[in-house]
Amino acid sequence: MVESGAKRTPLNDWHRAHGASMAIFGGYDMPLWYTAGAKAEHLAVINGCGMFDTSHMAVLRLTGPDIHEFLQWCFSRDLERCVGRQKAPLTPGRAVYGVFLNEAGGVVDDVILFQTEPDVYLAVVNAGMGAHATHHVLNYIDTCEDSCNVLISDLTDKVGKIDLQGPLAGLVMREVLADPGRVLDAMPYFSFKGSLYGSPTDRIGDVRLKDGTPVLLSRSGYTGEFGFEVFVEPGKLVGAWEVIFEAGQRYGLLPCGLAARDSLRAGAVLPLSHQDNGNWRYIENPWSVALPYNDDGTAFTKDFLGRRALESSPPSYFTRPFAGFDMRKIAPAIAPPVVVDSAGKVIGIVLTCVTDMGIDRVDGAIVSIASPERPDGFVPRGLCCGFVKVNRWLPAGERIVLRGAKREIPVVITDDIRPGRTARKSMETMLSYTQTPQGRTT
Amino acid sequence: MKGLGELHIPGDTFYSDDHEWAKKAGDLIRVGISDFAQDQMGDIVYVELPGIGTHHDAGVEFGVVESVKTVSDCLMPIAGEVVAVNAALDGSPGLVNESPYADGWMMDVKPDDPGCLDALMDEAAYRVFLEKG
């Protein structure tokens, strides 16, 4: 049964045929988990590989002679200084994470911006946000200096997307690509090759699956683990999914739902837009990389929409990651759970609280099933983790209590959560990954 | 999510409208959560059970079941005193998913009223209750 009004991705029948538990998210009828369960899916992505239907994400296409100046104004990254440690300019074949802010410094949505050609960009925003984000950016054309010649198209439901994630993702991808040696060579984190329609004018190479399906293949994702986002036109999505799914079977690949996606991203200190960011000033949070800071973090390198609000006064709120001491979490109720400091004072609210089932504490320190230093026979019970929004800066190590309607949970502020993540490892390292999955507890 | 036809609903067991089950075990009543409840919740990561010797009225919270997705209260299907709890759930909460009516049982209760099961739904009534959604 699909609830009336919910949209479906082209994979909806596949999900149901494979026993997925479904729920509405962002206006789409999406899998929460399949028959293996969210815990097995979460662990597969840390130790092996998993694939997610992420076709609910919306995509904008931005082009026009003035698009660079326009994005410099309404997107939070400085496109002249954003790639790698050297802070090189964005070039075709590179992607960056940032946000669209409003004048008050609040978040319209978070974005991964792909430069496909010198004056063409794809902006991946969140489910259901295509029209909203388009409306927002178009609104600000008027605030550009002089005339602003840009064309913005909302590609909502015109792009299919598969996230193949986990340390074995490279080995699976190598089996399904038409020319894997060329494609996977020189492909650092947040770079991409190919295009949705296999356009011959494309400057960043052609990427095809073995059956000829053109894809845009990006080394990115939302799990903190090594892997790819595969963009494909919707009519070819099911075929591409099945090809990857089949090739993945010998690597233990599991189809994964939104529950595992949520717990993986939280453990990787990645925000869920509109939950971990929102209509408060986007500053003093774990995602300062999204802002155009100079090298020592003391000033911004460009002017941009929302900047004045960010600089206008000291921050009112601070967003900090936390981790607990066992798997118990605090459930969101009608009112959000609150944060209580050691003096018993309520100082904020809980934004995200999930259980990362791949980690546990060993002698107080967080250890993952992927940590090289994990003890023999390490079987994690999971740790509660997520983000709090509080009214003063809390240093790592400070203990707080999360208080819900019925229970209180002690947790500790931390700078990072799940150790041993693979997202940034080199392609070379990951293509030689031979570790057999360990630590599976199901 | 399992379809109605795939749900296991044993015939010798009685059900509350909060999806706990209760069944006779000698003089005691054994209590757990139904296949429907565990299927809705997804992977269960933690089960909090009451202290032995505590007394609870029908309909009040006796424990908490926590899944990857949510934290849910468990409500007493009957009134009585807890005389035993399933200690295996401490280390293996997933037993509630794998075997909700057998290895995933939660507690044995000495009922205030030995006829208390009459107030609950039998298999047929519970099936109708689930069909109505």
XYZ file of C-alpha atoms in Angstrom:
575
model
C 0.000 0.000 0.000
C 1.375 3.376 -0.961
C -0.127 6.246 0.949
C -1.978 8.551 -1.338
C 0.047 11.513 -2.465
C 3.453 9.952 -1.861
C 5.769 9.920 -4.845
C 7.575 6.769 -5.920
C 10.998 6.372 -7.421
C 11.312 3.987 -10.393
C 12.652 1.380 -7.925
C 9.494 1.289 -5.788
C 8.333 -2.091 -7.117
C 11.846 -3.523 -6.666
C 11.946 -2.411 -3.026
C 8.577 -3.997 -2.313
C 9.442 -7.196 -4.162
C 12.545 -7.470 -1.980
C 10.654 -7.199 1.282
C 11.396 -3.585 2.164
C 9.555 -1.928 5.024
C 8.449 1.344 3.500
C 7.749 4.789 4.928
C 7.153 8.278 3.619
C 10.228 10.511 3.679
C 10.444 13.903 2.002
C 7.205 13.140 0.180
C 8.509 9.843 -1.254
C 7.568 6.262 -0.428
C 11.013 4.937 0.478
C 12.545 1.800 2.030
C 13.334 1.987 5.761
C 15.067 -1.386 5.703
C 14.925 -4.656 3.792
C 14.683 -8.188 5.151
C 18.247 -8.222 6.540
C 17.274 -5.396 8.899
C 18.782 -1.970 9.510
C 21.529 -3.247 11.791
C 22.897 -5.707 9.210
C 22.655 -2.995 6.554
C 24.535 -0.495 8.722
C 27.309 -3.010 9.448
C 27.532 -4.062 5.789
C 28.336 -0.497 4.752
C 31.085 -0.222 7.377
C 32.630 -3.625 6.659
C 31.538 -4.534 3.132
C 29.129 -2.684 0.886
C 25.545 -1.575 0.591
C 23.434 0.255 -1.966
C 20.747 2.876 -1.454
C 18.049 4.233 -3.745
C 18.512 7.982 -3.328
C 16.407 9.066 -6.281
C 14.245 11.114 -3.920
C 17.021 13.708 -3.794
C 16.316 16.709 -6.004
C 18.712 18.111 -8.590
C 18.923 21.620 -10.047
C 20.811 22.494 -13.213
C 22.378 25.948 -13.144
C 23.923 27.598 -16.162
C 24.262 30.909 -18.004
C 27.047 33.458 -18.624
C 26.819 34.885 -15.099
C 26.414 31.597 -13.234
C 29.812 31.762 -11.557
C 29.158 35.218 -10.052
C 25.646 34.158 -9.144
C 26.854 31.073 -7.250
C 29.576 33.107 -5.575
C 26.748 35.209 -4.162
C 24.099 32.654 -3.219
C 26.159 29.489 -2.496
C 28.275 29.313 0.660
C 31.551 27.991 -0.794
C 34.152 30.197 -2.440
C 34.383 28.557 -5.861
C 37.851 30.064 -6.300
C 39.149 28.339 -3.156
C 37.402 25.112 -2.294
C 39.048 21.996 -3.725
C 41.355 19.923 -1.562
C 43.837 21.051 1.066
C 45.398 23.454 -1.411
C 42.029 25.201 -1.737
C 42.153 25.174 -5.524
C 39.339 26.575 -7.675
C 36.381 24.356 -8.535
C 36.842 22.880 -11.999
C 34.772 20.541 -14.179
C 34.813 17.094 -12.589
C 34.908 18.375 -9.015
C 32.156 18.720 -6.444
C 31.842 20.644 -3.159
C 29.494 20.571 -0.199
C 27.881 23.825 0.896
C 24.600 25.499 1.758
C 22.158 28.003 0.366
C 21.599 30.556 3.130
C 18.923 33.192 3.432
C 19.566 36.803 4.433
C 19.157 35.916 8.093
C 21.942 33.326 7.801
C 19.496 30.423 8.115
C 19.641 27.366 5.884
C 17.438 27.087 2.804
C 18.996 23.685 2.095
C 22.341 21.961 1.987
C 23.803 21.217 -1.407
C 26.445 19.217 -3.215
C 27.474 21.329 -6.177
C 28.949 19.520 -9.188
C 30.708 21.572 -11.880
C 30.083 19.632 -15.087
C 31.319 22.273 -17.524
C 32.912 25.707 -17.008
C 29.497 27.354 -16.919
C 27.247 24.406 -15.995
C 26.580 23.103 -12.497
C 24.342 20.457 -10.980
C 23.169 21.145 -7.436
C 21.908 18.123 -5.497
C 19.515 19.265 -2.784
C 17.197 17.314 -0.507
C 14.032 15.385 -1.240
C 11.169 17.698 -2.014
C 13.440 20.750 -1.984
C 13.866 21.183 -5.760
C 11.124 23.752 -6.226
C 11.890 25.506 -2.943
C 15.604 25.815 -3.652
C 14.946 26.957 -7.226
C 12.493 29.560 -5.997
C 14.964 30.738 -3.379
C 17.903 31.195 -5.725
C 15.779 32.803 -8.432
C 14.536 35.248 -5.839
C 18.054 36.478 -5.351
C 18.866 37.081 -8.990
C 17.558 40.592 -8.353
C 20.091 41.142 -5.588
C 23.037 40.432 -7.898
C 25.025 43.375 -9.111
C 24.129 44.530 -12.617
C 22.232 42.139 -14.806
C 22.453 38.485 -13.926
C 22.056 36.121 -16.828
C 21.464 32.651 -15.382
C 19.166 29.772 -16.196
C 18.053 27.443 -13.434
C 16.086 24.256 -14.134
C 14.511 22.049 -11.493
C 15.325 18.441 -12.473
C 13.233 16.918 -9.646
C 12.276 13.338 -10.658
C 14.351 13.654 -13.836
C 17.468 12.136 -12.292
C 17.816 8.697 -10.729
C 20.532 8.126 -8.139
C 22.106 5.060 -6.540
C 24.563 5.334 -3.652
C 27.003 2.397 -3.571
C 28.830 2.691 -0.256
C 31.334 0.736 1.786
C 34.961 -0.389 1.601
C 34.131 -3.002 -1.059
C 32.256 -0.495 -3.278
C 35.270 -0.030 -5.557
C 35.523 -3.739 -6.236
C 31.834 -3.877 -7.155
C 32.094 -0.789 -9.334
C 35.093 -2.238 -11.150
C 32.933 -5.172 -12.220
C 30.075 -3.140 -13.647
C 31.930 -0.362 -15.495
C 32.677 -0.611 -19.207
C 36.202 0.792 -18.816
C 36.989 0.548 -15.111
C 40.735 1.086 -15.368
C 40.327 4.469 -17.026
C 37.301 5.573 -15.016
C 38.595 4.681 -11.557
C 42.081 6.046 -12.176
C 42.751 9.497 -10.678
C 39.420 9.766 -8.939
C 39.867 11.498 -5.597
C 37.188 12.147 -2.975
C 34.503 14.543 -4.251
C 35.493 14.166 -7.895
C 33.283 12.753 -10.620
C 33.327 11.643 -14.220
C 30.763 11.068 -16.930
C 27.361 12.592 -17.432
C 23.727 11.672 -17.207
C 23.077 11.416 -20.890
C 26.522 10.549 -22.231
C 26.741 13.934 -23.947
C 29.502 13.968 -26.594
C 30.407 17.559 -25.655
C 31.108 16.466 -22.123
C 34.586 17.523 -21.033
C 34.979 15.147 -18.159
C 34.939 11.849 -19.922
C 32.309 9.319 -20.701
C 31.357 6.740 -18.082
C 29.219 3.790 -19.005
C 28.156 0.598 -17.377
C 29.009 -2.572 -19.290
C 25.563 -2.553 -20.910
C 26.241 0.925 -22.328
C 24.170 2.899 -19.801
C 25.747 6.367 -19.387
C 26.182 7.474 -15.792
C 27.642 10.341 -13.855
C 29.876 8.629 -11.306
C 30.877 10.615 -8.238
C 33.155 9.632 -5.367
C 30.856 10.868 -2.663
C 28.047 9.727 -0.419
C 26.287 10.177 2.889
C 27.633 7.387 5.067
C 31.182 8.422 5.916
C 32.394 5.339 4.094
C 34.179 4.944 0.775
C 31.865 4.784 -2.203
C 30.045 6.337 -5.082
C 26.948 8.204 -6.046
C 25.744 6.996 -9.435
C 23.478 9.405 -11.333
C 21.465 7.915 -14.163
C 18.404 8.933 -16.118
C 15.228 7.570 -14.464
C 14.346 5.224 -17.340
C 17.654 3.407 -16.838
C 17.651 3.419 -13.043
C 16.195 -0.047 -12.455
C 18.554 -1.645 -14.965
C 21.588 0.057 -13.443
C 20.453 -0.920 -9.930
C 20.065 -4.576 -10.924
C 23.472 -4.694 -12.607
C 25.169 -3.325 -9.488
C 23.072 -5.502 -7.164
C 24.003 -8.673 -9.074
C 27.694 -7.818 -9.225
C 27.649 -7.060 -5.516
C 26.320 -10.430 -4.420
C 29.748 -12.039 -4.186
C 30.865 -9.134 -2.008
C 27.942 -9.499 0.380
C 26.286 -6.318 -0.861
C 22.992 -5.518 0.851
C 20.284 -3.159 -0.340
C 19.969 -0.573 2.434
C 17.164 1.671 3.585
C 16.814 5.085 5.160
C 17.282 3.802 8.726
C 20.828 2.626 8.005
C 21.464 5.785 5.998
C 20.466 7.872 9.017
C 22.546 5.961 11.560
C 25.586 5.825 9.251
C 25.528 9.544 8.505
C 25.083 10.516 12.141
C 28.082 8.377 13.184
C 30.034 10.103 10.413
C 29.091 13.556 11.814
C 27.090 14.456 8.698
C 23.997 16.630 9.099
C 20.436 15.879 8.062
C 19.331 19.132 6.488
C 16.361 20.833 8.196
C 16.923 18.720 11.290
C 20.544 19.472 12.192
C 20.541 22.819 10.436
C 17.610 25.122 9.892
C 16.201 28.520 10.480
C 18.955 29.590 12.855
C 22.268 31.156 11.916
C 24.575 28.659 10.216
C 27.665 29.127 12.332
C 29.438 27.331 15.189
C 28.502 23.890 13.955
C 30.570 20.854 12.883
C 30.210 21.812 9.216
C 32.310 24.980 9.059
C 33.913 23.539 5.897
C 30.725 24.680 4.155
C 31.590 28.318 4.838
C 34.265 30.257 2.883
C 36.717 30.741 5.738
C 40.281 31.839 5.135
C 43.139 29.558 6.158
C 43.135 30.492 9.815
C 39.353 30.590 10.103
C 39.241 34.252 11.114
C 37.409 35.780 8.148
C 35.483 34.941 5.015
C 37.185 35.076 1.622
C 34.138 36.335 -0.279
C 30.888 38.174 0.195
C 27.799 35.986 0.061
C 24.150 35.913 0.895
C 23.745 35.487 4.656
C 27.247 36.667 5.509
C 26.130 39.862 7.146
C 23.830 37.964 9.486
C 26.557 35.462 10.383
C 28.915 38.311 11.279
C 26.384 40.615 12.893
C 26.638 39.419 16.480
C 28.101 36.587 18.550
C 26.518 33.189 17.869
C 23.324 32.426 19.797
C 23.490 28.665 19.277
C 26.211 26.054 19.025
C 25.695 22.697 17.343
C 27.880 19.930 18.765
C 28.198 16.166 18.207
C 27.764 13.823 21.154
C 28.145 10.115 21.879
C 26.642 8.086 24.696
C 27.857 5.166 26.750
C 25.512 2.453 25.492
C 22.949 1.914 22.759
C 20.046 3.622 24.524
C 18.770 6.718 22.800
C 16.209 9.344 23.532
C 13.139 9.327 21.357
C 11.832 12.470 19.754
C 8.393 13.065 21.241
C 5.949 15.884 20.690
C 8.492 18.281 22.145
C 12.181 17.748 21.324
C 14.240 16.225 24.144
C 16.271 18.817 26.022
C 19.947 19.089 26.964
C 20.782 19.508 30.641
C 24.252 20.566 31.832
C 26.094 19.355 34.930
C 24.524 22.146 36.978
C 21.072 20.862 36.090
C 20.320 23.760 33.781
C 18.483 23.249 30.488
C 20.830 24.618 27.817
C 19.415 23.370 24.527
C 17.683 20.674 22.533
C 18.540 17.384 20.856
C 18.594 17.599 17.045
C 19.550 14.027 16.095
C 19.778 10.978 18.353
C 20.354 7.566 16.773
C 22.260 4.382 17.550
C 25.396 3.714 15.487
C 25.408 -0.094 15.680
C 28.993 -0.392 14.458
C 30.653 1.190 17.487
C 31.029 0.714 21.229
C 33.277 1.955 24.003
C 36.436 0.051 24.984
C 38.082 1.485 28.107
C 36.087 4.635 27.503
C 37.241 5.239 23.918
C 34.964 4.759 20.928
C 35.962 1.760 18.802
C 34.397 0.681 15.492
C 34.158 -2.731 13.883
C 36.448 -1.181 11.264
C 39.022 0.178 13.756
C 42.405 -1.503 13.233
C 42.937 -1.394 17.005
C 39.690 -3.141 17.918
C 40.145 -5.962 20.444
C 39.863 -9.573 19.308
C 36.270 -10.718 19.182
C 34.972 -7.135 19.419
C 31.188 -7.188 19.074
C 29.737 -3.681 19.465
C 26.378 -3.203 21.116
C 26.042 0.195 19.477
C 26.320 3.710 20.890
C 23.757 6.453 20.941
C 25.043 9.517 19.074
C 23.943 12.621 17.238
C 23.841 16.393 17.593
C 22.683 18.898 20.178
C 21.977 22.596 19.735
C 22.960 24.471 22.879
C 23.236 28.083 23.972
C 26.927 28.015 24.912
C 30.088 26.393 23.568
C 30.670 22.934 25.037
C 34.202 21.500 24.779
C 34.803 17.889 23.796
C 34.657 15.782 26.934
C 31.946 17.810 28.667
C 29.179 15.606 30.016
C 25.569 16.497 29.461
C 22.268 14.717 29.979
C 19.627 14.282 27.291
C 16.200 14.442 28.902
C 13.144 13.138 27.112
C 9.598 12.654 28.276
C 10.430 9.452 30.172
C 14.143 8.889 30.429
C 17.424 10.670 30.823
C 20.618 9.578 29.111
C 24.117 10.744 30.016
C 26.281 11.493 26.965
C 29.521 13.311 26.296
C 30.329 16.052 23.794
C 32.810 14.850 21.187
C 34.444 16.236 18.055
C 34.116 12.996 16.119
C 32.008 9.853 16.487
C 32.693 6.675 14.458
C 36.445 6.075 14.056
C 38.104 4.319 11.122
C 35.865 5.730 8.405
C 36.901 5.078 4.817
C 35.282 7.906 2.793
C 38.557 9.736 2.160
C 40.813 6.743 1.588
C 42.517 6.574 -1.793
C 40.957 4.655 -4.648
C 44.133 2.604 -4.866
C 43.840 1.550 -1.236
C 40.209 0.637 -1.576
C 40.645 -1.327 -4.819
C 43.146 -3.522 -2.997
C 40.813 -3.938 -0.013
C 40.669 -7.608 0.825
C 39.722 -7.604 4.485
C 37.068 -10.190 5.098
C 34.038 -8.811 6.839
C 34.392 -9.174 10.575
C 32.443 -8.222 13.577
C 29.065 -8.955 12.084
C 26.769 -9.717 14.918
C 23.712 -10.956 13.090
C 6.706 -4.660 6.469
C 5.036 -8.063 6.610
C 1.629 -8.380 4.999
C -1.239 -9.530 7.234
C -1.017 -13.024 5.772
C 2.665 -13.278 6.701
C 2.181 -12.333 10.359
C 2.497 -15.087 12.916
C -0.501 -14.972 15.253
C -0.528 -18.112 17.449
C -3.920 -19.472 18.414
C -3.141 -20.258 22.067
C -2.214 -16.651 22.803
C -4.153 -13.502 23.654
C -3.462 -9.963 22.487
C -3.852 -6.390 23.708
C -4.675 -3.494 21.434
C -1.157 -2.207 22.168
C 0.233 -5.384 20.517
C 1.477 -7.160 23.625
C 0.636 -10.837 23.924
C -0.193 -12.933 26.990
C -0.535 -16.645 27.358
C -0.988 -19.155 30.148
C 2.166 -20.752 31.551
C 0.942 -22.907 34.448
C -0.385 -20.532 37.091
C 1.476 -17.656 35.536
C 0.968 -15.537 32.434
C 3.853 -15.137 30.019
C 4.035 -11.739 28.254
C 5.804 -10.389 25.159
C 5.191 -8.263 22.060
C 3.509 -9.550 18.916
C 5.022 -10.351 15.545
C 3.230 -7.277 14.203
C 4.848 -5.055 16.852
C 8.384 -6.329 16.263
C 7.955 -6.087 12.494
C 6.812 -2.473 12.744
C 9.720 -1.530 14.988
C 12.542 -3.110 12.990
C 15.777 -4.358 14.548
C 15.458 -4.226 18.320
C 18.657 -3.041 19.978
C 17.645 -2.809 23.632
C 14.925 -4.114 25.931
C 14.343 -2.640 29.384
C 12.386 -4.983 31.647
C 10.793 -4.384 35.068
C 12.190 -5.505 38.404
C 11.117 -8.891 39.744
C 8.490 -8.475 42.447
C 7.106 -5.231 41.042
C 3.355 -4.970 40.532
C 1.749 -3.208 37.596
C -1.867 -2.529 36.685
C -3.189 -3.384 33.256
C -2.393 -0.721 30.669
C 0.558 0.803 32.509
C 4.141 0.786 31.256
C 6.260 -2.158 32.354
C 9.231 -1.770 30.059
C 10.777 -0.165 27.012
C 11.671 -1.673 23.659
C 14.154 0.261 21.615
C 14.689 -0.365 17.924
C 16.927 1.280 15.363
C 13.994 3.519 14.566
C 12.224 4.302 17.794
C 11.824 3.906 21.535
C 8.475 2.369 22.533
C 6.817 1.743 25.869
C 5.488 -1.728 26.609
C 2.135 -1.718 28.368
C 0.861 -4.420 30.731
C -1.746 -6.523 28.943
C -2.971 -7.724 32.359
C -2.520 -6.700 36.000
C -0.122 -8.617 38.186
C 3.238 -9.120 39.815
C 6.387 -9.765 37.805
C 7.935 -13.061 38.935
C 10.506 -13.607 36.179
C 12.038 -11.732 33.257
C 13.854 -13.067 30.187
C 17.494 -12.323 31.028
C 18.594 -13.456 27.550
C 17.174 -10.239 26.092
C 19.872 -8.256 27.860
C 22.610 -9.612 25.614
C 20.423 -10.615 22.660
C 17.574 -8.129 22.227
C 17.226 -9.362 18.633
C 15.488 -12.476 20.004
C 12.338 -10.361 20.093
C 12.612 -9.995 16.300
C 13.580 -13.577 15.624
C 11.159 -15.297 17.944
C 8.605 -12.906 19.434
C 6.406 -15.620 20.975
C 9.076 -18.058 22.196
C 12.738 -17.122 22.805
C 11.833 -13.415 22.712
C 9.355 -13.599 25.627
C 9.674 -10.744 28.110
C 8.324 -11.739 31.516
C 6.175 -14.074 33.601
C 3.465 -12.420 35.640
C 1.406 -13.717 38.567
C -1.989 -12.327 37.579
C -4.249 -10.522 40.037
C -7.189 -12.173 38.333
C -6.722 -15.678 36.930
C -9.469 -14.956 34.394
C -7.720 -11.865 33.070
C -7.068 -13.279 29.588
C -10.803 -13.004 28.865
C -10.389 -9.254 28.582
C -7.909 -9.626 25.703
C -8.379 -10.452 22.018
C -8.023 -14.010 20.794
C -6.322 -14.823 17.496
C -9.411 -14.166 15.370
C -10.253 -10.900 17.094
C -6.637 -9.701 16.874
C -6.555 -10.518 13.174
C -9.680 -8.415 12.643
C -8.136 -5.657 14.773
C -5.019 -5.633 12.559
C -7.089 -5.672 9.369
C -8.948 -2.576 10.506
C -5.579 -0.902 10.901
